[in-house]
XYZ file of C-alpha atoms in Angstrom:
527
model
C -15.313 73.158 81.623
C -19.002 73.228 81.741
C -21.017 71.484 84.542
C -23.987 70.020 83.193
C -25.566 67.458 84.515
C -24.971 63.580 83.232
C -26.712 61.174 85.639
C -25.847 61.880 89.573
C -22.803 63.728 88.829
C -21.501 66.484 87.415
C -19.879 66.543 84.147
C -16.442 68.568 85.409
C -16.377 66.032 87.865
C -16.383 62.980 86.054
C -14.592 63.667 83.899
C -11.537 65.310 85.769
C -8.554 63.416 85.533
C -5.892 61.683 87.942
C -3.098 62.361 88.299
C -3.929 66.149 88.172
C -2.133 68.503 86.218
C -2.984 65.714 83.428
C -6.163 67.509 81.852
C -3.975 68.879 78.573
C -2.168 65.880 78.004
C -3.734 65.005 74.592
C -1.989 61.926 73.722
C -3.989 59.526 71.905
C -7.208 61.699 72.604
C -8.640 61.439 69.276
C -10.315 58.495 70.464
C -13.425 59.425 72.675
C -13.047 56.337 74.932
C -9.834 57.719 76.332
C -11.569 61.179 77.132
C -14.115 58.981 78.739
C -12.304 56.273 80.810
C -8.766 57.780 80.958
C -5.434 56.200 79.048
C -6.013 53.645 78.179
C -8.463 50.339 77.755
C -7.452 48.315 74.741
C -9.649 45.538 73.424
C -6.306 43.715 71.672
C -4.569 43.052 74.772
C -5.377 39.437 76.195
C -5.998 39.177 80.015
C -2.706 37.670 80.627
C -1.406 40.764 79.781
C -2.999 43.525 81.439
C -2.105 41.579 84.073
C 1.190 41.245 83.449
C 1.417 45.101 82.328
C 0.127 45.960 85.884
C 2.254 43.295 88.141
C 4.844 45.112 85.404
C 4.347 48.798 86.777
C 3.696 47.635 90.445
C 6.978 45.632 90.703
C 9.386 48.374 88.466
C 11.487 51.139 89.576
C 9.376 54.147 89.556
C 12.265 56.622 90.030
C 15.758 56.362 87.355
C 18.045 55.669 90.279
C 15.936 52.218 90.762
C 14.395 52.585 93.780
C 10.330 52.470 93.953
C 10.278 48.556 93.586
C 6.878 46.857 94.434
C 4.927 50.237 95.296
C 1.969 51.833 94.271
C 3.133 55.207 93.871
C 1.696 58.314 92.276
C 4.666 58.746 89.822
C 4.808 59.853 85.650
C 6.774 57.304 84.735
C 8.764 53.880 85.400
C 11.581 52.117 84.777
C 11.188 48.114 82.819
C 13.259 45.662 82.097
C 12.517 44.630 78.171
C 14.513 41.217 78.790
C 15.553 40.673 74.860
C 18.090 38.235 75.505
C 15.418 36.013 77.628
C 13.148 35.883 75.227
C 15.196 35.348 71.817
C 17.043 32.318 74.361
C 13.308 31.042 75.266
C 11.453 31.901 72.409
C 13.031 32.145 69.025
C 12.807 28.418 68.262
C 9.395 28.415 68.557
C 8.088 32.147 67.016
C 6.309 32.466 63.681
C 8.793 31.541 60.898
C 7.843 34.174 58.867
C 9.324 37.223 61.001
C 12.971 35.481 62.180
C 14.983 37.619 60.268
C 18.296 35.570 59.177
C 20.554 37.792 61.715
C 18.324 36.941 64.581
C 18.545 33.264 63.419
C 22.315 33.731 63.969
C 22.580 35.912 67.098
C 20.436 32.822 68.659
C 23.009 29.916 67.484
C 25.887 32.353 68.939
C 23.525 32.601 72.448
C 22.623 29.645 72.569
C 26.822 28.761 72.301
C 27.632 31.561 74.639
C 25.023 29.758 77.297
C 26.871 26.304 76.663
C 30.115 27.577 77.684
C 28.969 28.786 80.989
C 28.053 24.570 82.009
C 30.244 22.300 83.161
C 30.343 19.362 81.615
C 31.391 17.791 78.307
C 28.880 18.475 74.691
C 26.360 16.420 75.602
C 25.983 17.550 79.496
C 25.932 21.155 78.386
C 23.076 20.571 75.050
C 21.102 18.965 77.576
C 21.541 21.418 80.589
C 20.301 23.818 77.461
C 17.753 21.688 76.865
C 16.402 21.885 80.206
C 16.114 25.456 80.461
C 14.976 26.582 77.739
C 11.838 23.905 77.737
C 11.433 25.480 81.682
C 11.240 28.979 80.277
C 9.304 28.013 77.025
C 6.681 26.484 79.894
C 6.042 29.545 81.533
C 4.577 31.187 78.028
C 1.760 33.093 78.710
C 0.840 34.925 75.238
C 2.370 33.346 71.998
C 0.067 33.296 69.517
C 0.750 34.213 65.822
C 3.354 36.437 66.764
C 7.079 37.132 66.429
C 9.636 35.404 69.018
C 9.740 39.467 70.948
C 6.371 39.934 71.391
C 5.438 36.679 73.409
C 4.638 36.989 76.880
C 5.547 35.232 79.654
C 3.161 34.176 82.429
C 3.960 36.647 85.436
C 5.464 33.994 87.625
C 8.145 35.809 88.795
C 9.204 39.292 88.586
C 12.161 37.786 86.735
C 9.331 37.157 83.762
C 8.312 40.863 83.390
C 9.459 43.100 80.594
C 7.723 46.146 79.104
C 6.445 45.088 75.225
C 9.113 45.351 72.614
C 8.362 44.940 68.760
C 10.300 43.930 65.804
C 9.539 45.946 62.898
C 10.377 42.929 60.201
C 9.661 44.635 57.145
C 11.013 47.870 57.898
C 14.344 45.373 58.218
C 14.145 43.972 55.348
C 13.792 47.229 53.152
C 16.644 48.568 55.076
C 14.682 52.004 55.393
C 17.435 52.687 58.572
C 20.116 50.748 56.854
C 21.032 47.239 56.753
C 20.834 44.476 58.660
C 24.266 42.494 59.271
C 24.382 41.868 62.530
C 22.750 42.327 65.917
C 24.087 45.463 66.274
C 22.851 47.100 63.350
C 19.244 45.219 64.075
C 18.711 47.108 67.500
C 17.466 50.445 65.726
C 14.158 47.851 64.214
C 13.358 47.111 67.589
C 10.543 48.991 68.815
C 9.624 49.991 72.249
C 6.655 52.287 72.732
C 3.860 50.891 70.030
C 1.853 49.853 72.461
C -0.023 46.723 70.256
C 0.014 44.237 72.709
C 0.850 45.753 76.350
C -1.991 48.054 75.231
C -1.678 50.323 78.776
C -4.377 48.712 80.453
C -2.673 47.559 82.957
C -1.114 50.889 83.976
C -5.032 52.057 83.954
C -5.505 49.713 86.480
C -2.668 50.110 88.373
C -3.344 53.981 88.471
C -6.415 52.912 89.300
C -5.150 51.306 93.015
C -2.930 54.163 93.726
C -5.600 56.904 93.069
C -7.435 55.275 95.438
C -4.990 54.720 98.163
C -3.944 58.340 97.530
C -7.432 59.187 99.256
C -8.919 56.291 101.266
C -11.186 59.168 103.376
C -11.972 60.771 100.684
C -16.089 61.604 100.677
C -16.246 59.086 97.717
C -15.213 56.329 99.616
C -16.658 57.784 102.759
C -19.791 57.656 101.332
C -20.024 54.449 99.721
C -18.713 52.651 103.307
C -22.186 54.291 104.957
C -24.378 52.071 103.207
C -24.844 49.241 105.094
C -23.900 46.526 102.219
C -19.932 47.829 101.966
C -19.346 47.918 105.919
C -17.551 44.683 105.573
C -14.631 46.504 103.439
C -14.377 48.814 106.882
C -11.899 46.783 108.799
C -9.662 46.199 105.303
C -9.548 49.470 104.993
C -6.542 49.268 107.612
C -3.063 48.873 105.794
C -4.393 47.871 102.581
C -1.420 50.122 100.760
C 1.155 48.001 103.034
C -0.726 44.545 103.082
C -1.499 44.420 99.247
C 1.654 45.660 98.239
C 3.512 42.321 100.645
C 1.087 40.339 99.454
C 1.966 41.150 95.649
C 5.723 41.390 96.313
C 6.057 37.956 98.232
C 3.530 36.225 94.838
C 6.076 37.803 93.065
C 9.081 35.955 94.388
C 7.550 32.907 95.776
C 10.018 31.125 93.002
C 12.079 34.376 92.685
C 15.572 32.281 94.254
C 15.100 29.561 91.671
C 14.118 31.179 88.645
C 15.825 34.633 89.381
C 18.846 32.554 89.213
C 18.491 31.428 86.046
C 17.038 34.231 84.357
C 19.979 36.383 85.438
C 22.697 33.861 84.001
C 20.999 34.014 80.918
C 20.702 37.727 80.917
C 24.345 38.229 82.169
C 25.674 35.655 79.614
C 23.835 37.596 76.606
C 24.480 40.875 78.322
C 25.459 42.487 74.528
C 22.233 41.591 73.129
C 20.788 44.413 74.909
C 18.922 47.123 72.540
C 19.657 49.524 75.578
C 22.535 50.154 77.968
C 20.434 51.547 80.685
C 16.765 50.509 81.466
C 14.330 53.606 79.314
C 11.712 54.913 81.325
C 7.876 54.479 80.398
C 5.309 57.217 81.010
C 1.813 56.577 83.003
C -1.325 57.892 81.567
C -4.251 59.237 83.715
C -7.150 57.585 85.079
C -10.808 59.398 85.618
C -10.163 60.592 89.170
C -13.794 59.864 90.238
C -12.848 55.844 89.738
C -11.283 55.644 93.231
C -14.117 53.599 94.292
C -13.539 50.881 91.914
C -10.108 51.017 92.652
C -10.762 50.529 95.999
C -13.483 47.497 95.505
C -10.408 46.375 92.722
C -7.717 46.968 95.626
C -9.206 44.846 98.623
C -10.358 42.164 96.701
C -6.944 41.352 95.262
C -5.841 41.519 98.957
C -8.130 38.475 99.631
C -6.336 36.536 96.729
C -2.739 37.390 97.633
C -3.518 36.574 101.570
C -5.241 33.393 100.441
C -2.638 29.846 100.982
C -3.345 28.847 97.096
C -1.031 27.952 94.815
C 0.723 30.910 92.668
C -0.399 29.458 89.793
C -3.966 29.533 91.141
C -3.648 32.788 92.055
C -2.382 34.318 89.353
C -5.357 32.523 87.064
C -7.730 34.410 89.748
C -5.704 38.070 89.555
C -6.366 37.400 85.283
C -9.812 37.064 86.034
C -10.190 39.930 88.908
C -8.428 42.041 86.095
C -11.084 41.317 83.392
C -13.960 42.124 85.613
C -12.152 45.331 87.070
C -12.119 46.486 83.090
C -15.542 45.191 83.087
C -16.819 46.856 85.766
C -15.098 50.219 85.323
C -16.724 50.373 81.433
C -20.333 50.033 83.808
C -19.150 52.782 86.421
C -17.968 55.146 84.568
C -20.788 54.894 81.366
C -23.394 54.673 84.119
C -22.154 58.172 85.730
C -22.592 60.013 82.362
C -25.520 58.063 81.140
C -28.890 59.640 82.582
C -31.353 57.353 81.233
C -31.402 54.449 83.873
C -32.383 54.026 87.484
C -30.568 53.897 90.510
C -29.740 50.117 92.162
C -30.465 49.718 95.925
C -27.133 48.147 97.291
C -25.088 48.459 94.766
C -23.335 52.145 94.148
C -22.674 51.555 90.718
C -26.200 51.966 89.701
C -26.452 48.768 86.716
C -27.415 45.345 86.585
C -26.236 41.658 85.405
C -28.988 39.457 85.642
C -27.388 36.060 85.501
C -29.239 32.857 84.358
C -28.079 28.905 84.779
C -26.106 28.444 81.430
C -28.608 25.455 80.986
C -31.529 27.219 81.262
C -33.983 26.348 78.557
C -34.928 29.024 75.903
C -38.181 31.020 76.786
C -38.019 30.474 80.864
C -38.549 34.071 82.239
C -35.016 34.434 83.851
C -33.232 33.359 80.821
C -35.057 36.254 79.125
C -34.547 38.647 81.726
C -30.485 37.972 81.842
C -30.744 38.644 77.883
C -32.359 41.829 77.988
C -30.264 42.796 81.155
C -27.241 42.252 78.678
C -28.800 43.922 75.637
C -29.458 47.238 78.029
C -25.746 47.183 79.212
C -24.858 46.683 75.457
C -26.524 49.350 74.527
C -25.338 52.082 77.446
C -21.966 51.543 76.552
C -22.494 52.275 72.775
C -24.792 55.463 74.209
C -21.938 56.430 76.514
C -19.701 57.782 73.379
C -22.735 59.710 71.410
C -24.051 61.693 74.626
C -24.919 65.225 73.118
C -22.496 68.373 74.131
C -19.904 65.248 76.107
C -17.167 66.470 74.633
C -15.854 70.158 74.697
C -13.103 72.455 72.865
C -12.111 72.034 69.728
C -12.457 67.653 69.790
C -15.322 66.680 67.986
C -15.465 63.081 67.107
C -15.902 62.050 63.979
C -17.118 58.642 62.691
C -13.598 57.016 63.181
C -12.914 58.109 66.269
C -16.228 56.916 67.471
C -15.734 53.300 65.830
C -12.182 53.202 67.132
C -13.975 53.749 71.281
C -16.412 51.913 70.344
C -13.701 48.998 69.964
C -12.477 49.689 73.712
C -15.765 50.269 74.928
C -18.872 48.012 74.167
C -16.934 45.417 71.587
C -14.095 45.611 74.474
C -17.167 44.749 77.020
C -18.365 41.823 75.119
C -15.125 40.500 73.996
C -14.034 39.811 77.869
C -17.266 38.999 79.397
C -17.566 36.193 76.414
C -13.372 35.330 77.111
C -14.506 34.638 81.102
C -17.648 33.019 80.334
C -19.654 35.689 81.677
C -21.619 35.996 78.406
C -22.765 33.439 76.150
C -22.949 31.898 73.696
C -19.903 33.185 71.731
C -21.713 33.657 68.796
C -25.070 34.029 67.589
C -28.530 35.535 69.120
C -29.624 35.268 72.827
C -26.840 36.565 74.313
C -26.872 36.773 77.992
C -25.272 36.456 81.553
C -24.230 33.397 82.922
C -22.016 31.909 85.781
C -19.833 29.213 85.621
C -18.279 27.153 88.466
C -15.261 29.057 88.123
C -16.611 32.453 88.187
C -18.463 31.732 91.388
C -15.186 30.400 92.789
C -13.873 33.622 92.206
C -15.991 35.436 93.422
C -15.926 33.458 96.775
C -12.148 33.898 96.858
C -12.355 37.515 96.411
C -15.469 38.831 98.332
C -14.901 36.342 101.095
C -11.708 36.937 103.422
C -9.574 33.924 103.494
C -11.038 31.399 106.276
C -14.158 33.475 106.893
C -17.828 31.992 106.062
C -20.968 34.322 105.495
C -24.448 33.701 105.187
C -25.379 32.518 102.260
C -27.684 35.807 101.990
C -24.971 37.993 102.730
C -22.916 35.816 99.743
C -25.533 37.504 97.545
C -25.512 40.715 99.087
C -21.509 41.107 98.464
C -21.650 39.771 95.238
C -24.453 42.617 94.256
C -22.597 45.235 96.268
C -19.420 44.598 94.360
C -20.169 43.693 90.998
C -23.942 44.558 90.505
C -24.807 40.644 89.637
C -27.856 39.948 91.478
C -28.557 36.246 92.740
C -30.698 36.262 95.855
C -34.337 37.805 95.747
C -34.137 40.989 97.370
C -31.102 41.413 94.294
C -33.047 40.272 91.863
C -36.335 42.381 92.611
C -34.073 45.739 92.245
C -32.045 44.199 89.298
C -35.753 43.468 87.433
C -36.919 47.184 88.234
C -33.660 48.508 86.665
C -34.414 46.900 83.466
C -37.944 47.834 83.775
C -39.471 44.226 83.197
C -42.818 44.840 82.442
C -43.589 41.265 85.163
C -44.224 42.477 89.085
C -40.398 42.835 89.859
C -40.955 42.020 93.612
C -43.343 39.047 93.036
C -40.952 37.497 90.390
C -38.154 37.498 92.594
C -40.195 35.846 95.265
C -40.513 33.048 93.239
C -37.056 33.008 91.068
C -35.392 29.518 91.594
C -31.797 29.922 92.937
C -31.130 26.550 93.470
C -28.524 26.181 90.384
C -26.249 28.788 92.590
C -26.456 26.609 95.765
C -25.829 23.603 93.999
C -23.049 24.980 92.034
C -21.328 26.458 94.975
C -21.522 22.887 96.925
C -20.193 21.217 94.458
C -17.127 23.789 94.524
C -17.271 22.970 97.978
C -17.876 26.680 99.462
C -21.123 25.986 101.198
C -22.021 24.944 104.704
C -25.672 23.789 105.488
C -26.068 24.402 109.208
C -30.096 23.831 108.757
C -32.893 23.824 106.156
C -33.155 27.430 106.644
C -29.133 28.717 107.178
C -26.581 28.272 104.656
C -23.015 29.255 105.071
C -20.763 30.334 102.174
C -16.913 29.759 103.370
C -13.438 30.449 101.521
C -11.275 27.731 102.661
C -8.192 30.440 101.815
């Protein structure tokens, strides 16, 4: 491979891929995006599910024997559960009529008989006691949608919850292309396992993502961003993260593992025959860009600061969905930013972009409102750049229009589809597009830049927040952010004078901030 230079790195190097060995695996490379960012992002699957698809991964055997539970390992493959039974029990009442194919109708009368006659009690105790369960399992939905009773999702509650995505392929059923449908039995060969339409792989990216980085926490990468003076609060983290993050995951995980475990497994015991396969089937792992360990270590520790927080799961797992958007987010920045050589460098912030943020009431034609438009119109347009950069791609792929439309769709339309789903971006729809934060977004970001039960200046609040996520708040921020999108005002002068008060009133209203005087402010996660 050629070395020429794209930005601050070399081309060989950005693009290499982890794990290695994986360099001519060509699966799905048609579209540039994956060449780019590694296997894959996918704009169609919904933030619940990438992260359920990673808690999926993490919590799965990663060897065929079963063991490798809860790990981040560097591994080719692992082992899900697919938990049919569960979901035609908790499900198929509910699911688009359209796609309940007149066998599944009956398989779910016989379950839902089978379940009966493992309660006590006479009719009316046990059609209750079914009742009951299957309006607890229908609660914990977390993707539903238009869709077929086998593609829902359930919220990752529990690791009792997680299954790898199955599809039913309704009308290749009802043409009988691989013979007819009389029963369940003869149904299992329209079940699908490996289209990949909804678990998309991006949470495996982002799961690779964690164990390429704690596969080399001294590497010089990660070496090199911890001597700049803005990341030496990650140094003490640094310390058992693998071992800490992986508890901390693992005990979220079962918090309500006894109760619903239970339950799960007498369904799944009861329906035992409705399984499409005797043994669990193993699912391969694409590759990630190798050079991404150091958002997968910014990605790792601040996860560790939700799972060591004394929320509620269900408050945690809201903030993991979010941390998982902006990890997607953020990677589409890093990596574009390495190959794109047309911007400046950021002060404070390694990965070299901007989001100017503006109070989401700020009235049109006041400079900063402007200035949060244009920084989202820049970072708009260097991810539609990233895919046309002259002589990127080498060999004999050469993408055509297609493939460019189809990485377009995980790249910049991917961008702006999640930062608009967060409220990171608004409005929706329509001109003026720009960067906002909401109160929940800077509750997040306390909760996972802050260590639980710690407090930081309010300037150093500003400092992280740049340092991790190149969103710039305070002044100093702001004057660097300005001369990135080369405003054409006095960068330094501006930010002098740029109001900041929405941000302090926002965060004491979440109540995160201390005033210990007219001059010191204190930003605290209660944890």
């Amino acid at each position: 491979m050629t070395t020429e230079k794209y930005g601050n790195d070399d081309l060989a190097v950005v693009l290499q891929r982890f794990p290695s060995g994986r360099e001519n695996d060509n699966v799905g490379t048609d579209n540039p995006a994956i060449h780019i960012y590694g296997r894959r992002f996918y704009k169609d699957q919904t933030p619940i599910e990438y992260l359920a698809e990673f808690l999926l991964v993490f919590a799965s055997p990663k060897q065929e024997n079963g063991e490798g539970c809860y790990q981040f390992a560097n591994v080719p493959c692992y082992w899900p559960e697919d938990r049919l039974a569960l979901k035609l029990f908790s499900f198929f009442p509910s699911s688009k009529l359209e796609t309940r194919h007149p066998v599944h109708r009956q398989s779910y009368l016989d379950a839902i008989d089978a379940v009966k006659e493992r309660v006590n009690g006479n009719k009316e105790d046990k059609e209750e006691a079914v009742r009951l369960i299957q309006s607890l399992f229908n609660g914990f939905v977390g993707v539903a949608k238009n869709r077929t009773w086998v593609t829902y999702s359930f919220l990752p509650a529990s690791t009792a919850f997680l299954s790898r995505e199955v599809n039913w392929e309704h009308v290749k059923a009802l043409r009988g292309a691989q013979g007819q449908v009389t029963d369940w039995e003869s149904s299992k060969v329209y079940f699908a396992d490996n289209l990949r339409n909804f678990m998309g792989r991006g949470g495996e990216l982002l799961y690779l993502q964690i164990v390429n980085f704690l596969a080399q926490t001294n590497s010089p990468d990660i070496n090199r961003m911890l001597e700049v003076e803005e990341y030496q609060h990650l140094r003490h983290k640094l310390n058992n993260i693998d071992s800490n993050l992986s508890s901390g995951l693992r005990g979220l995980l079962e918090e309500f593992g006894g109760q619903l475990g239970g339950l799960v497994n007498l369904i799944e015991n009861t329906l035992e025959s409705y399984k499409i396969n005797s043994e669990l089937k193993s699912s391969s792992l694409g590759w990630v860009p190798a050079i991404s360990k150091t958002e997968g270590a910014l990605f790792a520790l601040e996860m560790d600061n939700i799972c060591s927080s004394r929320l509620g799961l269900l408050d945690k797992l809201e903030l993991l969905k979010t941390l998982c958007c902006m990890q997607v987010l953020r990677s589409l920045c890093f990596q574009a930013r390495r190959l794109d050589n047309s911007e400046k460098t950021t002060a404070g912030f390694i990965g070299n972009y901007v989001w100017i943020v503006t109070d989401s009431e700020s009235k049109p034609g006041t400079p900063i409102r402007q200035m949060a438009q244009d920084s989202f119109n820049r970072i708009d347009a260097m991810l539609y750049r990233v895919l046309r950069i002259p002589n990127l791609f080498k060999g004999n792929f050469q993408p055509t229009e297609k493939d460019l439309k189809n990485g377009d769709d995980n790249v910049f339309r991917h961008f702006r589809k999640f930062t608009k789903e967060i409220g990171l971006v608004i409005p929706q729809k329509g001109s003026g597009q720009r960067f906002t934060l909401h109160q929940g977004l800077l509750r997040f970001l306390v909760a996972t830049l802050i260590c639980p039960g710690e407090r930081i200046r309010l300037n150093h609040f500003y400092q992280r927040v740049f340092a991790h996520y190149g969103i710039a708040l305070g002044r100093e921020q702001l004057a660097v952010a300005l001369n990135w999108c080369g405003n054409e005002v006095d960068a330094e002068s501006y930010s002098i004078t740029a109001n900041t008060t929405w941000i302090e009133e926002a965060l004491q209203q979440g109540g995160f901030l201390v005033e210990l005087s007219d001059a010191v402010s204190m930003v605290k996660n209660p944890g």
